[in-house]
Short mmCIF file of C-alpha atoms in Angstrom, two decimals:
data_model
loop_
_atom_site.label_atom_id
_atom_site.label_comp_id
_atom_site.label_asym_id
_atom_site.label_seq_id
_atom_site.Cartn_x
_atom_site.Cartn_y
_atom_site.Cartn_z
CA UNK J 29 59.19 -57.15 42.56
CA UNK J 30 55.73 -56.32 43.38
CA UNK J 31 55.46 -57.75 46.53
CA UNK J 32 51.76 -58.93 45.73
CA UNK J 33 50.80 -55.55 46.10
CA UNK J 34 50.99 -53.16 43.14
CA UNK J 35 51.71 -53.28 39.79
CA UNK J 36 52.72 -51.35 36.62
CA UNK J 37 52.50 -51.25 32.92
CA UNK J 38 52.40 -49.11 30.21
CA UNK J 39 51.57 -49.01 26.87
CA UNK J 40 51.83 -46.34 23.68
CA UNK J 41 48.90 -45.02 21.87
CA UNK J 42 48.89 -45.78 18.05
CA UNK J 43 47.56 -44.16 15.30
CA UNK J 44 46.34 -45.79 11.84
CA UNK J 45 48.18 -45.40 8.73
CA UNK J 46 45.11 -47.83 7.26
CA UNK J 47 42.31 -47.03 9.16
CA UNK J 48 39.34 -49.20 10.58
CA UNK J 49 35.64 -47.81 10.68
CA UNK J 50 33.04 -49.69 11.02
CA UNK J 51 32.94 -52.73 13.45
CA UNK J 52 31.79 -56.54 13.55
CA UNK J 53 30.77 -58.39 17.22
CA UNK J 54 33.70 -59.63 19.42
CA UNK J 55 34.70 -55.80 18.54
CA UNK J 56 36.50 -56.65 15.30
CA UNK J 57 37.38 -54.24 12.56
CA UNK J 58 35.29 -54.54 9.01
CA UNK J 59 38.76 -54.13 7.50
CA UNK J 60 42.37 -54.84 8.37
CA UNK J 61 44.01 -51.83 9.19
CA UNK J 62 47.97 -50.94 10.05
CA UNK J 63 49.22 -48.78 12.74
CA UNK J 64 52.59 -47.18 13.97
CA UNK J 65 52.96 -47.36 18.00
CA UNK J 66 54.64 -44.12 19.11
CA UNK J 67 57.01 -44.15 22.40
CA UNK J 68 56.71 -40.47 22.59
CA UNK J 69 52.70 -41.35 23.70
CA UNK J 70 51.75 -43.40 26.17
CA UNK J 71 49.54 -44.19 29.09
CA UNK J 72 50.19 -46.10 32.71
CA UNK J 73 48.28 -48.23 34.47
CA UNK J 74 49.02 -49.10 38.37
CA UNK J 75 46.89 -51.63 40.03
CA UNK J 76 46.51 -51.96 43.82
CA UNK J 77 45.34 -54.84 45.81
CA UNK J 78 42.26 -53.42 47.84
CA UNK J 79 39.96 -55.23 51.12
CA UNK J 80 37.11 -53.42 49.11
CA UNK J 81 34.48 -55.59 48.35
CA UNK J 82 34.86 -53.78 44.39
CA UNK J 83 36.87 -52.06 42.00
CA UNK J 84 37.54 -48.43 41.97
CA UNK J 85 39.37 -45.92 39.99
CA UNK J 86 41.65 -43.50 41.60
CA UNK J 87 43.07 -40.03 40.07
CA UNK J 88 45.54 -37.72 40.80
CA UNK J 89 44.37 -34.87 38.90
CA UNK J 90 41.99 -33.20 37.00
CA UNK J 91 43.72 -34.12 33.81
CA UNK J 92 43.65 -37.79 34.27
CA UNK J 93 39.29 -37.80 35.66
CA UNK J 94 37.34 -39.97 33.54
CA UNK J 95 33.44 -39.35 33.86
CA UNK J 96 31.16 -42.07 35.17
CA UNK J 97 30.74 -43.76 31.59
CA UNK J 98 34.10 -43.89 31.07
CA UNK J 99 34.91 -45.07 34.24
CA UNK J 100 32.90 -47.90 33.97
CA UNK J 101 33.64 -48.94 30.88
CA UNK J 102 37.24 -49.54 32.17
CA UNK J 103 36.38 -51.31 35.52
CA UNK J 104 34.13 -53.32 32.98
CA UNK J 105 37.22 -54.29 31.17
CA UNK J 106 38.81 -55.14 34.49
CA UNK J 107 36.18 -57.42 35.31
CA UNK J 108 36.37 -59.37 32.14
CA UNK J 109 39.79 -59.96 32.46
CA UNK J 110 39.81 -61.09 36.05
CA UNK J 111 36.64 -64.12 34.55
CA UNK J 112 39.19 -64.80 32.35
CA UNK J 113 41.31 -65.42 34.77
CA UNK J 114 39.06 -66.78 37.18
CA UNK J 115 39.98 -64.57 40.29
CA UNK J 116 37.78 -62.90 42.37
CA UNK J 117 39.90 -60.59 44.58
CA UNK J 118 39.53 -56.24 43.70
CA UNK J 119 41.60 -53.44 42.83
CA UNK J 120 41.96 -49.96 42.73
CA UNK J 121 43.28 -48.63 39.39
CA UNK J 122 45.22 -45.40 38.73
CA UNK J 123 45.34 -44.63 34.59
CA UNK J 124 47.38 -41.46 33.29
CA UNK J 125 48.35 -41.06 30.39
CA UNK J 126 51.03 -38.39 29.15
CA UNK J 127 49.19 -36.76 26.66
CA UNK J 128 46.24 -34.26 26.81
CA UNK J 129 42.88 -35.50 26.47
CA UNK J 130 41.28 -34.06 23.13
CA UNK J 131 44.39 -33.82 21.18
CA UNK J 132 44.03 -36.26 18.31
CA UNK J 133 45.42 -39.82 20.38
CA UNK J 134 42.65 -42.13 21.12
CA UNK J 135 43.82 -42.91 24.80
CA UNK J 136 41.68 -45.77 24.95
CA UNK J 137 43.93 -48.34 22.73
CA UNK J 138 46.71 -47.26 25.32
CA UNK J 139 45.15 -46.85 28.24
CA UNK J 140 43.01 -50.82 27.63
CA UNK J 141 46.20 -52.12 26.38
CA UNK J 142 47.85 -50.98 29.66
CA UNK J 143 45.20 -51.83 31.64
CA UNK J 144 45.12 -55.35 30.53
CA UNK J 145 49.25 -55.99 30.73
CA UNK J 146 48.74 -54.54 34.61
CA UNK J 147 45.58 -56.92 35.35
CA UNK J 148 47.96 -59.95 33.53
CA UNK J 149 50.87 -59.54 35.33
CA UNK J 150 48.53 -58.94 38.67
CA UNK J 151 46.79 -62.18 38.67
CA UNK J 152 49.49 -64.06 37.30
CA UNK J 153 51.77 -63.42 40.36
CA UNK J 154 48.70 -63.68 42.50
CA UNK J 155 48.00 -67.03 41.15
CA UNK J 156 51.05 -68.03 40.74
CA UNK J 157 50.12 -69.27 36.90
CA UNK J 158 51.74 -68.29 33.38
CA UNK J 159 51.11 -65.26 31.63
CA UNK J 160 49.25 -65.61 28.48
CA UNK J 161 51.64 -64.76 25.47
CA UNK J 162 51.64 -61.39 24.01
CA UNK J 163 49.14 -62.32 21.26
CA UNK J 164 46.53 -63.68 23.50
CA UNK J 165 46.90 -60.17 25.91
CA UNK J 166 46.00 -58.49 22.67
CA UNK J 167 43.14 -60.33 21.93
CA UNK J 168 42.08 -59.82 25.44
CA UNK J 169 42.53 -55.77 25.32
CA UNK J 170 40.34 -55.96 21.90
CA UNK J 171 37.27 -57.17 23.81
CA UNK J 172 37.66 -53.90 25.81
CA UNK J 173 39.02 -51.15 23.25
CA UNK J 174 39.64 -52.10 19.56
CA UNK J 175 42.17 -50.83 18.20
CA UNK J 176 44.32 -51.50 21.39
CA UNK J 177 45.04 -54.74 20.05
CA UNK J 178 47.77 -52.85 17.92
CA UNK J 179 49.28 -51.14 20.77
CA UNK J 180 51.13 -54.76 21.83
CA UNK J 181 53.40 -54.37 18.97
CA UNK J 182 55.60 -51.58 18.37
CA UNK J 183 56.37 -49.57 16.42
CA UNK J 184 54.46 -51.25 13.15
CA UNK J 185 51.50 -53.65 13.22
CA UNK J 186 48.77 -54.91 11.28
CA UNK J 187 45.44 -55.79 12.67
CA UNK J 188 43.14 -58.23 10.64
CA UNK J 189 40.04 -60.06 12.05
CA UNK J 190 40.96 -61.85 15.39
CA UNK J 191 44.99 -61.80 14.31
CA UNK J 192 47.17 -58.52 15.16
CA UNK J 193 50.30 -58.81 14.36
CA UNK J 194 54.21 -56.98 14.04
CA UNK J 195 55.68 -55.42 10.95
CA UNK J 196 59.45 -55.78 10.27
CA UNK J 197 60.56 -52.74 8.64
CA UNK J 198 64.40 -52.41 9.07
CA UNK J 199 65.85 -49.40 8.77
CA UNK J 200 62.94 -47.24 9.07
CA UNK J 201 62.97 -44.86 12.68
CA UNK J 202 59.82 -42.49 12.92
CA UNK J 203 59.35 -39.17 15.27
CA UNK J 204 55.74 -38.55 15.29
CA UNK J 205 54.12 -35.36 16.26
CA UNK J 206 50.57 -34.20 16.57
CA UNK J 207 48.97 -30.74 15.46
CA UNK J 208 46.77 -29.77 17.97
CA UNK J 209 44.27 -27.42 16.07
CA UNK J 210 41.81 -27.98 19.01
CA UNK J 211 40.92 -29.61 22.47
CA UNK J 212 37.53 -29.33 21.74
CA UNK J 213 35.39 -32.21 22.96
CA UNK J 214 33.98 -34.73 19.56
CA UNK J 215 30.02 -33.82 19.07
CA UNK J 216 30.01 -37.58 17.48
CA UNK J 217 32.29 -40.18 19.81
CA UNK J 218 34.23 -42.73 17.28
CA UNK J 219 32.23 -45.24 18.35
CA UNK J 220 28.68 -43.19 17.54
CA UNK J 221 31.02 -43.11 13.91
CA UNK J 222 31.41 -46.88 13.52
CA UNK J 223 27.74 -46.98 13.84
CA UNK J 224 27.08 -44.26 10.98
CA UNK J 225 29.43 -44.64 8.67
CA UNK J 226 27.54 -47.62 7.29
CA UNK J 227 24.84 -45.48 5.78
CA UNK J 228 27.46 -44.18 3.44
CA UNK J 229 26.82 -44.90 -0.31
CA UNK J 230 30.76 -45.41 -0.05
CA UNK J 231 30.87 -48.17 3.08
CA UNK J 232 30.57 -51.02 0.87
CA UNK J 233 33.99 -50.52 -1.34
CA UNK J 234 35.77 -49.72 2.13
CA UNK J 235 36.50 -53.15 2.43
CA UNK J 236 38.36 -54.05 -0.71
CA UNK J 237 39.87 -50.34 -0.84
CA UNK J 238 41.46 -50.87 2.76
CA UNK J 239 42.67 -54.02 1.70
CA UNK J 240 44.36 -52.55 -1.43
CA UNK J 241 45.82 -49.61 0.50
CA UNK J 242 47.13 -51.90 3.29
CA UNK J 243 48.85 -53.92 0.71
CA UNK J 244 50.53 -51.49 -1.34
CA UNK J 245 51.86 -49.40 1.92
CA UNK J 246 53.59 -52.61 3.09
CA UNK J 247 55.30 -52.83 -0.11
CA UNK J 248 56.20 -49.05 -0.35
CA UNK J 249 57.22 -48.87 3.75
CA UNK J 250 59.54 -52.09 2.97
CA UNK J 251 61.36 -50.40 -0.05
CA UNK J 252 61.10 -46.70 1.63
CA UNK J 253 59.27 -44.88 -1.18
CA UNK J 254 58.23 -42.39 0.96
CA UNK J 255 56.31 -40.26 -1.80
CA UNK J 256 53.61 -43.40 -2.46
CA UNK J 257 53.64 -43.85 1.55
CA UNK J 258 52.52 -40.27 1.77
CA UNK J 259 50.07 -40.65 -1.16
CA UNK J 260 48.46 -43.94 0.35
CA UNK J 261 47.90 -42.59 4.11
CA UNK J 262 46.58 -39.71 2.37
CA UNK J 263 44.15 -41.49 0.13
CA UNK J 264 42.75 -43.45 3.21
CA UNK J 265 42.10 -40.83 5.95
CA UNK J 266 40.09 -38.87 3.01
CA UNK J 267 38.65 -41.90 2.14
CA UNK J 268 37.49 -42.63 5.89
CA UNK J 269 36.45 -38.67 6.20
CA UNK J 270 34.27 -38.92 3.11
CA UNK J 271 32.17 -41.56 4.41
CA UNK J 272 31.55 -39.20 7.43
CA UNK J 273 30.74 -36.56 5.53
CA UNK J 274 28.11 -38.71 3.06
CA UNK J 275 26.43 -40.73 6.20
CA UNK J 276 22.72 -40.25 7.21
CA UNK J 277 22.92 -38.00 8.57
CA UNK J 278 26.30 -36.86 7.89
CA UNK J 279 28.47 -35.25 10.05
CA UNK J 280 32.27 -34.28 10.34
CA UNK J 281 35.41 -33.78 12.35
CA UNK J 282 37.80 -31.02 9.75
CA UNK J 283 37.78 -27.32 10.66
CA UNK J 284 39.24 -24.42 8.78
CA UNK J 285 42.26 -24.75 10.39
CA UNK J 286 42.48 -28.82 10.10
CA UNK J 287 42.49 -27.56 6.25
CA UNK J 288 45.08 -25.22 6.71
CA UNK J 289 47.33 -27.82 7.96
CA UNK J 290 46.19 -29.82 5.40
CA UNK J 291 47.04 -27.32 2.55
CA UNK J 292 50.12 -26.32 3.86
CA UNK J 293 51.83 -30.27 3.81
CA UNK J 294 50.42 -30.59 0.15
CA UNK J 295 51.82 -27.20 -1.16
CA UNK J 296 55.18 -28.43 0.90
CA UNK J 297 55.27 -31.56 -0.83
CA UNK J 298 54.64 -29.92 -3.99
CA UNK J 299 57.42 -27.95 -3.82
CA UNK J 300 59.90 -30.33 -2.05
CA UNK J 301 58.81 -33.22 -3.48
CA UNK J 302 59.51 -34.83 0.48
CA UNK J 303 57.74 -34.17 3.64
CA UNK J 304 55.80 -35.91 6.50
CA UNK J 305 53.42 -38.33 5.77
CA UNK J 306 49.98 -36.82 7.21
CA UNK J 307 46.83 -38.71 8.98
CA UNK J 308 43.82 -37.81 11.22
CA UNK J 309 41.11 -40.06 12.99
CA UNK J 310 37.66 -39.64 13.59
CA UNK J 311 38.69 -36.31 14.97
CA UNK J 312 40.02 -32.60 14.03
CA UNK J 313 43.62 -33.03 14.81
CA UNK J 314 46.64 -33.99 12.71
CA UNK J 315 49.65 -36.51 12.88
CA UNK J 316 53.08 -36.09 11.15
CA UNK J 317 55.22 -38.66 10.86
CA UNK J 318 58.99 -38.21 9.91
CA UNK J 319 61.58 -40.27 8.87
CA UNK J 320 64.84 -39.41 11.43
CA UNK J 321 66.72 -38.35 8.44
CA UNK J 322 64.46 -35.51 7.71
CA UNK J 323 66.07 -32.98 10.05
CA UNK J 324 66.11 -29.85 8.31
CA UNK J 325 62.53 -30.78 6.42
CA UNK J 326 60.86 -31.24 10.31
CA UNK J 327 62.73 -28.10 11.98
CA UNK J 328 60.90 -26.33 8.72
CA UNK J 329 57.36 -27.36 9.24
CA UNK J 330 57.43 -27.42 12.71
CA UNK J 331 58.55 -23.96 13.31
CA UNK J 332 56.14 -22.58 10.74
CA UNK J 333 52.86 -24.19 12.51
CA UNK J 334 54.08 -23.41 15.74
CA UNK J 335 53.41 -20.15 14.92
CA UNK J 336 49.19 -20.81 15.03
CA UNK J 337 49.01 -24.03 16.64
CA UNK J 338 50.28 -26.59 19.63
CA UNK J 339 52.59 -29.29 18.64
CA UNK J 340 52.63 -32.37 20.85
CA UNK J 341 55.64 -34.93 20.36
#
């Protein structure tokens, strides 16, 4: 019980199997994309009734300090919710998340999404009103982060126009890890990438190529054809890259040793025919995902990149 005076929530950071770049207003995706929530990743949120005549963020450490922009950004989200809600009282706001910043997890799906579960249940109790249901908190976190929409249903969802929903797929556990090939700060933010990527001779097929990918990975996660799974995520983060890379002007995330990862999960398909199926954002670093049956095939890759690089998961 919070005692009307603090309270938590948490939420896991996701990462796009079909990805979304570029963005319409209302901060809606071009394309439907589909995500898997990991448990291993999340971030926390605690909110604390204040006499302050404002909103304020609070940190604990170094590794949790958000500059001014970002800062404001998520007392801005704060403040939209609490309209929304029609209350006018202030809070401070402690966000941490349990993964480096840098690494390859957009923390702001998790942190907004966690954020907007902790304002929720806040003014809820305050008010002594109903909580909204867990689609409309989604559509609320959207306004503030995107893709944090699909951090409200785990482990699978699908995001499309204003509607974000679950997908059932029985029978099907993932461990998710992320290569850390650097904590390097982006030169070009995500959202700078939104705006660029439409200059790309290859933006306007995105739509209907997302749309075909999203399709035919539902079909292949629901019958566990892992092979076409790993061909499909495949296909789209190149596909997402490549518009980068052919934008005015262009620009890109992949390193030498991004590639390295890169080639060393192809060659081990090649020769296993099974493996991890392999994604990146707008960013440098890389995500495995592994079924829970593939023991012996993780213990493998894992200890052979943790010989160059960090592994988070």
């Amino acid at each position: 019980m919070s005692e009307l005076n603090e309270w938590f929530a948490e939420a896991p950071a996701n990462i796009a199997l079909v990805k979304y770049m570029g963005k319409l207003p209302g901060n809606l995706a071009v394309n439907p994309s589909l995500s898997y929530s990991s448990s291993a990743f999340k971030t926390e949120v605690s909110l604390r009734r204040t006499t302050k005549s404002y909103d304020f963020m609070e940190f604990d450490n170094k590794e949790t300090l958000l500059d001014a922009k970002e800062s404001k950004r998520f007392l801005d989200h704060l403040k939209y919710i609490k309209c929304f809600f029609g209350y006018d009282g202030f809070f401070s706001v402690i966000s941490k998340n349990n993964f480096p910043p840098s690494c390859g997890l957009a923390s702001s799906a998790s942190s907004f999404a966690a954020l907007t579960l902790a304002a929720s249940k806040a003014i809820t109790e305050i008010k002594k009103i109903s909580e909204p249901s867990m689609s409309e908190l989604a559509s609320l976190s959207r306004n503030g982060s995107g893709s944090s929409c699909r951090s409200f249903f785990s482990p699978w969802s699908i995001w499309e126009g204003e509607q974000v929903k679950p997908l059932k797929l029985d029978n099907l556990d993932i461990d998710h890890y992320v290569v850390v090939v650097t904590s390097a700060k982006k030169l070009v933010s995500s959202s700078e990438a939104h705006l660029r990527v439409r200059s790309s001779s290859l933006f306007a097929g995105r739509v209907d190529r997302a749309k075909s990918r999203l399709e035919l990975l539902v079909s292949a996660l629901g019958d566990n054809r892992w092979r076409d799974c790993y061909n499909l995520v495949w296909a789209d983060f190149w596909d997402m890259h490549a518009m980068f890379e052919t934008s005015t002007p262009g620009f890109g995330y992949m390193t030498a040793d991004t590639m390295t990862v890169l080639s060393y999960i192809r060659n081990y398909w090649h020769v296993n025919n099974d493996g991890p199926l392999i994604t990146l954002d707008a960013g440098p670093n890389i995500h495995l995902l592994f079924r829970q049956n593939q023991i012996e095939i993780k213990r493998e890759i894992l200890k052979e990149l943790k010989k160059r690089f960090k592994i988070l998961g």
